[in-house]
PDB file of C-alpha atoms and ligand atoms in Angstrom:
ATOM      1  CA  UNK A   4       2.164  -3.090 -13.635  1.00  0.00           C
ATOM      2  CA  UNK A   5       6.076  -2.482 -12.631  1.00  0.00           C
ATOM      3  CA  UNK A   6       7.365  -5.675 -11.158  1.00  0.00           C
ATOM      4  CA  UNK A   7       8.390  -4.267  -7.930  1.00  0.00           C
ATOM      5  CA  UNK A   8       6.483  -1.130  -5.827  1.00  0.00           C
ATOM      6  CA  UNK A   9       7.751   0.885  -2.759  1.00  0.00           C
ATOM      7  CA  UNK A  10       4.814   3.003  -1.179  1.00  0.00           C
ATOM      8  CA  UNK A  11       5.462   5.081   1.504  1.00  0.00           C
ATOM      9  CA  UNK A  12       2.263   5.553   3.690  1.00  0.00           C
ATOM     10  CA  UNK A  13       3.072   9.004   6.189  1.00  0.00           C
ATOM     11  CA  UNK A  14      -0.445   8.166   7.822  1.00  0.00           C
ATOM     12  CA  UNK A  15      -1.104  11.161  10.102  1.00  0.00           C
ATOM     13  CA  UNK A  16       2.402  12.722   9.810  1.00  0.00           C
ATOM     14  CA  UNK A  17       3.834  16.044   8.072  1.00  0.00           C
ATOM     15  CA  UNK A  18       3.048  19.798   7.453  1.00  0.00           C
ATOM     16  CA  UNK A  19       2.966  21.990   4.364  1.00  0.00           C
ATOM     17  CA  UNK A  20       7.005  22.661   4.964  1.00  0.00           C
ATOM     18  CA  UNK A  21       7.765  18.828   6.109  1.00  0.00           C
ATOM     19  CA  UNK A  22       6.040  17.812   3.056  1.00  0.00           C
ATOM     20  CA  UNK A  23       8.270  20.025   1.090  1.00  0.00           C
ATOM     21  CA  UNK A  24      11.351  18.886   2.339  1.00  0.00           C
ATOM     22  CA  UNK A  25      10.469  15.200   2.355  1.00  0.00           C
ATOM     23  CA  UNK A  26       9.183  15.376  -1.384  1.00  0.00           C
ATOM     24  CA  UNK A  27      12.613  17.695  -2.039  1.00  0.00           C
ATOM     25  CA  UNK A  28      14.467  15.120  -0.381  1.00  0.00           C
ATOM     26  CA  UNK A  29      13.383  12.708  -2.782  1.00  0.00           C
ATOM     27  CA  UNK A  30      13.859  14.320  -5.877  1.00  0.00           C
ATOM     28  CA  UNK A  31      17.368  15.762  -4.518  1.00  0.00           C
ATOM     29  CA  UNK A  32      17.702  12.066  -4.666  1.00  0.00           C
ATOM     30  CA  UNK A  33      16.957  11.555  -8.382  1.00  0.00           C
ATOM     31  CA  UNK A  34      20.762   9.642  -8.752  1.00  0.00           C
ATOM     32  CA  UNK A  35      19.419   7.195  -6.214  1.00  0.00           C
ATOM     33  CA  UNK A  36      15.612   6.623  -7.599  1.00  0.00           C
ATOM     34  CA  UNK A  37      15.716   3.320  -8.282  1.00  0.00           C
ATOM     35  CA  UNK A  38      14.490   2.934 -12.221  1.00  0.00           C
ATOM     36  CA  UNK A  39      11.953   0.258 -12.938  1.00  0.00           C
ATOM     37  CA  UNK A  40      10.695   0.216  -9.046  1.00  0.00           C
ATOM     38  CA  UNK A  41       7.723   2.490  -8.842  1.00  0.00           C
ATOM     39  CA  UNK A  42       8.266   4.392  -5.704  1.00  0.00           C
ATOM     40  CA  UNK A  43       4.524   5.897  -4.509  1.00  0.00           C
ATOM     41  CA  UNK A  44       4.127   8.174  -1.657  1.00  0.00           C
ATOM     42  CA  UNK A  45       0.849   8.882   0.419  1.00  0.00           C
ATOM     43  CA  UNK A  46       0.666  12.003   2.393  1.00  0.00           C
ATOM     44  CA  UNK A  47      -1.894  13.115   4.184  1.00  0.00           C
ATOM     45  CA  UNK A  48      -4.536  14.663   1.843  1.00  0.00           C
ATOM     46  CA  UNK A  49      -4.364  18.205   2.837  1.00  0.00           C
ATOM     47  CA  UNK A  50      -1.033  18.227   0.828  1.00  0.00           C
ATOM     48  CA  UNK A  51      -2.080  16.176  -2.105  1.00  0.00           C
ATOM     49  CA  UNK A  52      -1.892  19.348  -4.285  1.00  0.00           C
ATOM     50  CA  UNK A  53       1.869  20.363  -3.076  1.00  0.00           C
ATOM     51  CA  UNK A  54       2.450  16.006  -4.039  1.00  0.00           C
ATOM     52  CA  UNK A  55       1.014  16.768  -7.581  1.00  0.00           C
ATOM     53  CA  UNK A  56       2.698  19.852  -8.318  1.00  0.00           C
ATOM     54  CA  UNK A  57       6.143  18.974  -7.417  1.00  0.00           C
ATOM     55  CA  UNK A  58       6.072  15.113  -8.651  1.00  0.00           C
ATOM     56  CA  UNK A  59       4.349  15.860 -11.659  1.00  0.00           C
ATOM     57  CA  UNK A  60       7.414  15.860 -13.861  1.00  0.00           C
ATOM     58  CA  UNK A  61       9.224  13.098 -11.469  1.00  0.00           C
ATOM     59  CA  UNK A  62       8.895   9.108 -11.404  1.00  0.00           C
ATOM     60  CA  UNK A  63       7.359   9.641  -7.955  1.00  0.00           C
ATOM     61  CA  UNK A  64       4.297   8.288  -7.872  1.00  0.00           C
ATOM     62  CA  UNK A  65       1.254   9.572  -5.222  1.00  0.00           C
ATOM     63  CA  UNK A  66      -1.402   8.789  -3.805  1.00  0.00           C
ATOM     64  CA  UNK A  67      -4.172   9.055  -1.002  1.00  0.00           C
ATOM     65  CA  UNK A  68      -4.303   7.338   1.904  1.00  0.00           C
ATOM     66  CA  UNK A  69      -8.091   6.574   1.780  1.00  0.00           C
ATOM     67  CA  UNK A  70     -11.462   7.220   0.044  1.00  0.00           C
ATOM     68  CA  UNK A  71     -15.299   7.965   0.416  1.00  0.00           C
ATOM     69  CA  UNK A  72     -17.215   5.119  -0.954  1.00  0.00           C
ATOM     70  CA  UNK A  73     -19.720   7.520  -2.005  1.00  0.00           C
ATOM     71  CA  UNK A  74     -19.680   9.566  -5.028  1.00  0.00           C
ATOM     72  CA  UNK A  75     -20.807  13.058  -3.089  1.00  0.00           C
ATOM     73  CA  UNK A  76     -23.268  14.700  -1.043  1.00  0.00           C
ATOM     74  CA  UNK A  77     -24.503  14.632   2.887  1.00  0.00           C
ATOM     75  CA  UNK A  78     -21.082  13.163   4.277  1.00  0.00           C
ATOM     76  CA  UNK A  79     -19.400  15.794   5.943  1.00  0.00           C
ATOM     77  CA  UNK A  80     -15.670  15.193   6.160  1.00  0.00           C
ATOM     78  CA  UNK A  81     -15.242  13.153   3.569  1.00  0.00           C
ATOM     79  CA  UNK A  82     -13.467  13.168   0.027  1.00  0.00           C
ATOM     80  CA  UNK A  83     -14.875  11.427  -2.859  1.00  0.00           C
ATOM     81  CA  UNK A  84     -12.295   9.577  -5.439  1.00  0.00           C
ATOM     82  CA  UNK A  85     -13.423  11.959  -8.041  1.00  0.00           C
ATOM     83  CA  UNK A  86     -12.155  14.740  -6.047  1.00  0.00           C
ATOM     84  CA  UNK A  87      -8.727  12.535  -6.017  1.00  0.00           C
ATOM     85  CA  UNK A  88      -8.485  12.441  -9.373  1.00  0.00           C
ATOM     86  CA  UNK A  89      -8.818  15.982  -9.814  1.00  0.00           C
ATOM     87  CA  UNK A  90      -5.150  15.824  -8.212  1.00  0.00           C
ATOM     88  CA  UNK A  91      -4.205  13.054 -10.404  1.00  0.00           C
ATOM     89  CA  UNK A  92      -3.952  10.681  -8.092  1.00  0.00           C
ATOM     90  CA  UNK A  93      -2.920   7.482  -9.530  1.00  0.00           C
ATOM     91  CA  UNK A  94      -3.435   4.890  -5.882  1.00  0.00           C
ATOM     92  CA  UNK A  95      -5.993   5.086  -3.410  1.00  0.00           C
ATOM     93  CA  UNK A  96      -4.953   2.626   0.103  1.00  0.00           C
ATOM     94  CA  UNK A  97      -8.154   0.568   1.060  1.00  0.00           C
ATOM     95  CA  UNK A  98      -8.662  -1.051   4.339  1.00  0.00           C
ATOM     96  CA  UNK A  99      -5.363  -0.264   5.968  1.00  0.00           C
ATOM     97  CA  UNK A 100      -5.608  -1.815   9.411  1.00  0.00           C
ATOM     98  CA  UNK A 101      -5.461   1.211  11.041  1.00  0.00           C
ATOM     99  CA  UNK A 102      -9.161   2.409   8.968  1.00  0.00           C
ATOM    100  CA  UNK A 103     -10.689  -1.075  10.071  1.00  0.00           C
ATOM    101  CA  UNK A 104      -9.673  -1.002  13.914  1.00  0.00           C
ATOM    102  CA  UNK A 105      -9.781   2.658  14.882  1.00  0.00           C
ATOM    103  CA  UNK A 106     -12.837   4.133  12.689  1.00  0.00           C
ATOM    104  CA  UNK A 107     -14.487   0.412  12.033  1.00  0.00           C
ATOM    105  CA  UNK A 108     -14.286  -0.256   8.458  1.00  0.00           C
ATOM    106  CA  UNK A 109     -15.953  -3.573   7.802  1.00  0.00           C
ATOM    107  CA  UNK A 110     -15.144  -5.916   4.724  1.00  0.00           C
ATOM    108  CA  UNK A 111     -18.460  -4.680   2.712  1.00  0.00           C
ATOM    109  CA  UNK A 112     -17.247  -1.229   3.271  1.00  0.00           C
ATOM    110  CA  UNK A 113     -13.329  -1.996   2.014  1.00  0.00           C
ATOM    111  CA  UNK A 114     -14.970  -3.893  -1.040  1.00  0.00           C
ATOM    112  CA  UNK A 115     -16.967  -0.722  -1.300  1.00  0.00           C
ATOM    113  CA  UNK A 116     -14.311   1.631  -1.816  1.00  0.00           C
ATOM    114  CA  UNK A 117     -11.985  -0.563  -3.568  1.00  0.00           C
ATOM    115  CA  UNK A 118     -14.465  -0.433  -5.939  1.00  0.00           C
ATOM    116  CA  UNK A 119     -14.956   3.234  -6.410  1.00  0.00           C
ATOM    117  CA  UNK A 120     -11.780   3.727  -6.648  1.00  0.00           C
ATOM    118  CA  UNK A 121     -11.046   1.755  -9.614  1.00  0.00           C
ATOM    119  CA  UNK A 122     -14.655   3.203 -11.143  1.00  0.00           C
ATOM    120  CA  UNK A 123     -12.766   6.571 -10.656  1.00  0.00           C
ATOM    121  CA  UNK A 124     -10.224   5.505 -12.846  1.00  0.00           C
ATOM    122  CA  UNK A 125      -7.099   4.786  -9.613  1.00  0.00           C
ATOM    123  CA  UNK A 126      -5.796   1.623  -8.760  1.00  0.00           C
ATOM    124  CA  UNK A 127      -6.835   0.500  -5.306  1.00  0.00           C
ATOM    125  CA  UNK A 128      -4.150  -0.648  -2.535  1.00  0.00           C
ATOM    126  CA  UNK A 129      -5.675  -3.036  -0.870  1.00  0.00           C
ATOM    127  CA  UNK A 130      -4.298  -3.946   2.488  1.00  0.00           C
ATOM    128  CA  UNK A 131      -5.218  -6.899   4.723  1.00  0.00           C
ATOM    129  CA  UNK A 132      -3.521  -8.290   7.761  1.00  0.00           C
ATOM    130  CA  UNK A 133      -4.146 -10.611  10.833  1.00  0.00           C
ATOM    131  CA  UNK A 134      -4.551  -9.587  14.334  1.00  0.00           C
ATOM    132  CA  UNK A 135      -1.546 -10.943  16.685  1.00  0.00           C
ATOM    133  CA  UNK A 136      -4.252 -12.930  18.781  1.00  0.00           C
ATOM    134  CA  UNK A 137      -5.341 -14.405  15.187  1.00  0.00           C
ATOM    135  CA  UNK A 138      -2.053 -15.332  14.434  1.00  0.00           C
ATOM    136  CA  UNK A 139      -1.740 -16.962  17.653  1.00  0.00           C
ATOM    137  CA  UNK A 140      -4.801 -18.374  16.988  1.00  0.00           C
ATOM    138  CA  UNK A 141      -3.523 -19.814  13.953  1.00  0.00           C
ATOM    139  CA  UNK A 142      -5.485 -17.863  12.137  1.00  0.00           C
ATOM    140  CA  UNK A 143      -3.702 -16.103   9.766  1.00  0.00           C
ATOM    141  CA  UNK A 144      -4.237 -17.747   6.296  1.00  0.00           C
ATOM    142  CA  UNK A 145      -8.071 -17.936   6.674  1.00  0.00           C
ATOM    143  CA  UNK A 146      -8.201 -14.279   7.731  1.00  0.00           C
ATOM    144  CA  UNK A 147      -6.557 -13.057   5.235  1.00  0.00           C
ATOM    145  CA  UNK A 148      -8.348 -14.739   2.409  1.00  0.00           C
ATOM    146  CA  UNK A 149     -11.454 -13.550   3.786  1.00  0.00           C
ATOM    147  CA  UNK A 150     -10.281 -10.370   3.662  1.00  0.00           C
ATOM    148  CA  UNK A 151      -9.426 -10.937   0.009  1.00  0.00           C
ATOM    149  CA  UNK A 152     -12.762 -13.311  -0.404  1.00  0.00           C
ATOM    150  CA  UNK A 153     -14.508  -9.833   0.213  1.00  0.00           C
ATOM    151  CA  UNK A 154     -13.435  -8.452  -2.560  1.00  0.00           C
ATOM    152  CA  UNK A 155     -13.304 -10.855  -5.085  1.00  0.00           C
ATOM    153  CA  UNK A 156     -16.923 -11.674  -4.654  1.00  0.00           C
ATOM    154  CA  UNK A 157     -17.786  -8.016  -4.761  1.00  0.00           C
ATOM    155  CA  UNK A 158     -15.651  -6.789  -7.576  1.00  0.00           C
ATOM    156  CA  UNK A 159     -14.451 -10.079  -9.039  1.00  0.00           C
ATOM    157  CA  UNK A 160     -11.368 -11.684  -9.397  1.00  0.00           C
ATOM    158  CA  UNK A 161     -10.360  -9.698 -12.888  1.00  0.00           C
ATOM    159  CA  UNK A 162     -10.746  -6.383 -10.810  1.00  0.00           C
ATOM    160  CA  UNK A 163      -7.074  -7.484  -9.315  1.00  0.00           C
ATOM    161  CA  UNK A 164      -5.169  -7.260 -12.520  1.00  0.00           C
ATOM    162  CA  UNK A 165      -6.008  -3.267 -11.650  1.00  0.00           C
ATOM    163  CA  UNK A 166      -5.111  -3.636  -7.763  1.00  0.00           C
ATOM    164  CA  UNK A 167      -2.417  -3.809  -5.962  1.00  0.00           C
ATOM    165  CA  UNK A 168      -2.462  -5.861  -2.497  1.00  0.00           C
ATOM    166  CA  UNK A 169      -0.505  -5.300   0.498  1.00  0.00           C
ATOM    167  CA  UNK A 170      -0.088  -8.118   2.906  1.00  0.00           C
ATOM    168  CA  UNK A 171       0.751  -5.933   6.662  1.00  0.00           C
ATOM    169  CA  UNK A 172       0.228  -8.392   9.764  1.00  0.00           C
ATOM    170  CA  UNK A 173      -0.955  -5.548  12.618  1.00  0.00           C
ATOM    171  CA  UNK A 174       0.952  -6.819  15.323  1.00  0.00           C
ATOM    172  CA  UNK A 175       4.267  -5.697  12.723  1.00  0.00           C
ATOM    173  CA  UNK A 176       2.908  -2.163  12.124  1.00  0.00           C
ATOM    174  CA  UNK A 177       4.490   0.433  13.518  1.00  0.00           C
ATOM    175  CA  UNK A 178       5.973  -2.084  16.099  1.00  0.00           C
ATOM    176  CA  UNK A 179       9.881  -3.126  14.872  1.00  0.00           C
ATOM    177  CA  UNK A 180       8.416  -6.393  15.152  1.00  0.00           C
ATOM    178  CA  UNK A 181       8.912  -7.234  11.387  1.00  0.00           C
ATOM    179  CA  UNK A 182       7.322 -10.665  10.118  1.00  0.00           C
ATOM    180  CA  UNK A 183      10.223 -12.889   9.117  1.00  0.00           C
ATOM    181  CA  UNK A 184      11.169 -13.346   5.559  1.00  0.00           C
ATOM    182  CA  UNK A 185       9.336 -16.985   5.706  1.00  0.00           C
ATOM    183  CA  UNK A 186       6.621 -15.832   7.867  1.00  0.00           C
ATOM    184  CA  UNK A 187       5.406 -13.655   5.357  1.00  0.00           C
ATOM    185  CA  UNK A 188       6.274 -15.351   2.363  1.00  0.00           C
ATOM    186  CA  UNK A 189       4.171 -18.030   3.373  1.00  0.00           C
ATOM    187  CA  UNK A 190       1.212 -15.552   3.421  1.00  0.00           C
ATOM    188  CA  UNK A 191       2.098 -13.842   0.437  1.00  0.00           C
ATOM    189  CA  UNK A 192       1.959 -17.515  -1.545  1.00  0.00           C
ATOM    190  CA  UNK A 193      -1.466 -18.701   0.140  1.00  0.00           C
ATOM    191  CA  UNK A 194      -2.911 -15.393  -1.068  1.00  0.00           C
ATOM    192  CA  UNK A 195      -1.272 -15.661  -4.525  1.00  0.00           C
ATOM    193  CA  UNK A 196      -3.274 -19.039  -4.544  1.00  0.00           C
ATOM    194  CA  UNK A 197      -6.280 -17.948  -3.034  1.00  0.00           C
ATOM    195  CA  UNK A 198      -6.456 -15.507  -6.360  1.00  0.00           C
ATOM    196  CA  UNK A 199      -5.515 -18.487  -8.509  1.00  0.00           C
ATOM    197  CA  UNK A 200      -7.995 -20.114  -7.953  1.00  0.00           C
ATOM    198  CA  UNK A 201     -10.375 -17.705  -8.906  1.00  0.00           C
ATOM    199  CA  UNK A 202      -8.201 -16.865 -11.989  1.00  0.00           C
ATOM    200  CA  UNK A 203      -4.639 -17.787 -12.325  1.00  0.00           C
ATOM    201  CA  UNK A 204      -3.958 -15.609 -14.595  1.00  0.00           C
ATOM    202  CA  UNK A 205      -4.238 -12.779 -12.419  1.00  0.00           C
ATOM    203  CA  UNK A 206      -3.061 -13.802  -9.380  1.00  0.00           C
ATOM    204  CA  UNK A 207       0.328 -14.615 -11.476  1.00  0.00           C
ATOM    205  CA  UNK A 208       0.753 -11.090 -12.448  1.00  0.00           C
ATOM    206  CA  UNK A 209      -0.707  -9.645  -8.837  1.00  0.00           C
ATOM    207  CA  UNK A 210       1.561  -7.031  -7.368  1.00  0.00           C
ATOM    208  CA  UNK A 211       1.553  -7.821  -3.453  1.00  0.00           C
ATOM    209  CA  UNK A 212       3.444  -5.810  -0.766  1.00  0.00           C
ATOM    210  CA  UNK A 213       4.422  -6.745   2.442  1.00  0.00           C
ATOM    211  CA  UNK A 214       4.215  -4.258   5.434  1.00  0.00           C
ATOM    212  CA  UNK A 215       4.618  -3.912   9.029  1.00  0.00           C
ATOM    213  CA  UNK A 216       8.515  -2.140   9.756  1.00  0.00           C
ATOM    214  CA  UNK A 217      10.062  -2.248   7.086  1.00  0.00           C
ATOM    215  CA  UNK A 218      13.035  -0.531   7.226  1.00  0.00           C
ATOM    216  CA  UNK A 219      16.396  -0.393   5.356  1.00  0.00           C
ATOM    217  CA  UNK A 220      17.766  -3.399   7.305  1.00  0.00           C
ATOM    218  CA  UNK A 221      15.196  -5.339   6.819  1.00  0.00           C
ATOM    219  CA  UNK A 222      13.797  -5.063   2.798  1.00  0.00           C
ATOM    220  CA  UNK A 223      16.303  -6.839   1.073  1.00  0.00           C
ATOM    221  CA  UNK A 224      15.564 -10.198   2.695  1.00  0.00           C
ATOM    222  CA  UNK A 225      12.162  -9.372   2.484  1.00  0.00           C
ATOM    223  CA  UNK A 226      11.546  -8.453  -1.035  1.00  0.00           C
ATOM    224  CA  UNK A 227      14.109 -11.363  -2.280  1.00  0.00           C
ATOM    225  CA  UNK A 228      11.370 -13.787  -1.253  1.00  0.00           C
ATOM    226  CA  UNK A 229       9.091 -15.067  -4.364  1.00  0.00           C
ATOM    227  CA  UNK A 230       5.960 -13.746  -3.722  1.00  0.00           C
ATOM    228  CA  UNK A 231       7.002 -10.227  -1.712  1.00  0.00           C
ATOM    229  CA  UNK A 232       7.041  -7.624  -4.820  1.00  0.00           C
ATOM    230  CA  UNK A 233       7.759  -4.760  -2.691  1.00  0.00           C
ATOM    231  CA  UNK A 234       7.167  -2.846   0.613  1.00  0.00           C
ATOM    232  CA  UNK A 235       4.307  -0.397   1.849  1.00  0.00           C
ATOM    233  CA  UNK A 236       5.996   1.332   4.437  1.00  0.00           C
ATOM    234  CA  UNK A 237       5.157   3.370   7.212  1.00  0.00           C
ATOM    235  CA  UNK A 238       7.927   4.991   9.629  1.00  0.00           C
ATOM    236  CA  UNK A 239      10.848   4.463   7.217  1.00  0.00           C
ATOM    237  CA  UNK A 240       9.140   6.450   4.822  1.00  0.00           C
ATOM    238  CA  UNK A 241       8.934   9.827   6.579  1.00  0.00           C
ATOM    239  CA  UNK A 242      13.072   9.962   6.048  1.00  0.00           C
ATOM    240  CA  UNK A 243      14.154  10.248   2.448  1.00  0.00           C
ATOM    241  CA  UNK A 244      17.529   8.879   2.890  1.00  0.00           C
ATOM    242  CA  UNK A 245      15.722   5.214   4.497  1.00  0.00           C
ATOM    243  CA  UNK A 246      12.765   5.557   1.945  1.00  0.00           C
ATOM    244  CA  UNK A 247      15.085   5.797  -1.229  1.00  0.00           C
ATOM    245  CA  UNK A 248      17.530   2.301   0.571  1.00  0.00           C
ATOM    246  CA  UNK A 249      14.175   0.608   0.492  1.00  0.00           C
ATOM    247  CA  UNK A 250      13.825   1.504  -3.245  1.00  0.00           C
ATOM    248  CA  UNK A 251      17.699   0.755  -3.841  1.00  0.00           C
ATOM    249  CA  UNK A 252      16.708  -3.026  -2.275  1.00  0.00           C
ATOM    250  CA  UNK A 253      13.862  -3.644  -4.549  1.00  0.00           C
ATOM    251  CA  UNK A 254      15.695  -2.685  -7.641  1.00  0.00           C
ATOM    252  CA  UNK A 255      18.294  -4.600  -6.260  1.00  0.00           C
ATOM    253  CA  UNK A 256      15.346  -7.502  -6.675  1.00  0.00           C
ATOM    254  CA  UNK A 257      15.027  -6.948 -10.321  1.00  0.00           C
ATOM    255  CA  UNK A 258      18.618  -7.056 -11.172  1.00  0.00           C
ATOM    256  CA  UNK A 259      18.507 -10.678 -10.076  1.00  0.00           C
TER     257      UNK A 259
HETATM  258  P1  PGA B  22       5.220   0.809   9.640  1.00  0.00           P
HETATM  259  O1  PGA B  22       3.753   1.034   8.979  1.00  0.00           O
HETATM  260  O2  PGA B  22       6.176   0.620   8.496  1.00  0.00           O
HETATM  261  O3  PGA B  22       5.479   2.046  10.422  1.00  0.00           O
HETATM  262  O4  PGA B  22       5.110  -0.420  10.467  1.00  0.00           O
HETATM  263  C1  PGA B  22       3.336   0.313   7.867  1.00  0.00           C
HETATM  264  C2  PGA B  22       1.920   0.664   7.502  1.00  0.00           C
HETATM  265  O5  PGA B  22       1.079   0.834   8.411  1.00  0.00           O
HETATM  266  O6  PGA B  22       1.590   0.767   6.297  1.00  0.00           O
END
């Protein structure tokens, strides 16, 4: 695993021409692409073929935004993670807040396709986050850790040294209401050591992202924290110019 990831997640967002010029803004940007930061991008699946055909050849990493736990059959709408890696997809996002408020993912069903992702040969993104009334509630640490609890007795604590986990408190997404450097830091190390002890070996070389507004301004701060290894990012992501700064501040991570 690269030390530091940038993944932008377009959620709901493009067309067959927007894609085009966001993916051509990025490679028009090859000068800028950081080296040694793997930069992913999730579009919306309809346009996971025009991802794969003009990243093949790049460092620009794709991926889908989510995944049938099922391997095919009756379940009309949905894509199975074998028909992801037919478009080489190399990250599938699981349990992005947005999948467990609005359509009612539960933890079972995360765990669920966390795991056929990685039996499909991808690398899950796991993302888990607390509520702003959970939070309040002071919450936040043993939310998240069940969140992560879920999977690790499902698939195991090992199954992490093939995930990737991205920390997004919900009351940040999509919001401008970034968590502060400490604020997340904090939640980044209690679920470094939830892993740990589980297996420390693993959680040690875990790659986990924060998310919730990141934006040029606000990454290097961010990802210059211990535990923050990059960004999953939402709204700054649909702009080449911000999405590549966001990349420039996480390579400016490694240089240090
Ligand atoms: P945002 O979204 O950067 O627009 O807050 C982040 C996400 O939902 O992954």
């Amino acid at each position: 695993m690269p030390k530091m990831m940038v993944a932008g997640n377009w959620k709901m967002n493009a067309s067959s021409e927007a894609t085009t010029e966001l993916l051509q803004g990025l490679l028009n940007g090859q000068d800028a692409l950081p080296a040694g930061v793997e930069m992913v991008v999730f579009p919306p699946l309809p346009y996971l073929a025009q991802a794969q055909q003009m990243l093949q050849a790049s460092g620009i990493a794709y991926g889908a935004q989510n995944a049938s736990e099922h391997a095919k059959g009756a379940y009309t709408g949905e894509v199975s993670t074998s028909m992801l890696a037919d478009f080489a997809v190399r990250y599938v996002l699981v349990g992005h807040s947005e999948r467990r408020s609005i359509y009612g993912e539960s933890d079972a069903t995360v765990a669920a396709k966390y795991m056929a992702v990685q039996a499909a040969g991808m690398v899950p993104v796991l993302c888990i986050g607390e509520t702003l009334a959970q939070r309040e509630a002071g919450e936040t640490l043993s939310v998240v850790n069940a969140q992560v609890q879920a999977v690790l007795d499902a698939a195991g604590a090992e199954s992490l040294a093939n995930a990737v986990v991205a920390y997004e408190p919900v009351w940040a997404i999509g919001t401008g209401l970034t968590a502060t450097p400490e604020q997340a830091q904090e939640v980044h190390a209690a679920i470094r050591a939830h892993v740990a002890a589980a297996n420390a070996e693993v959680a040690a070389g875990l790659q986990i992202l924060y998310g919730g507004s990141v934006s040029p301004a606000t990454a290097a701060e961010l990802f210059a924290q211990q535990d923050i290894d990059g960004g999953l990012v939402g709204g700054a992501s649909l702009d080449a110019q911000s999405f590549l700064a966001i990349g420039q501040a996480a390579q400016a991570q490694l240089a240090i």
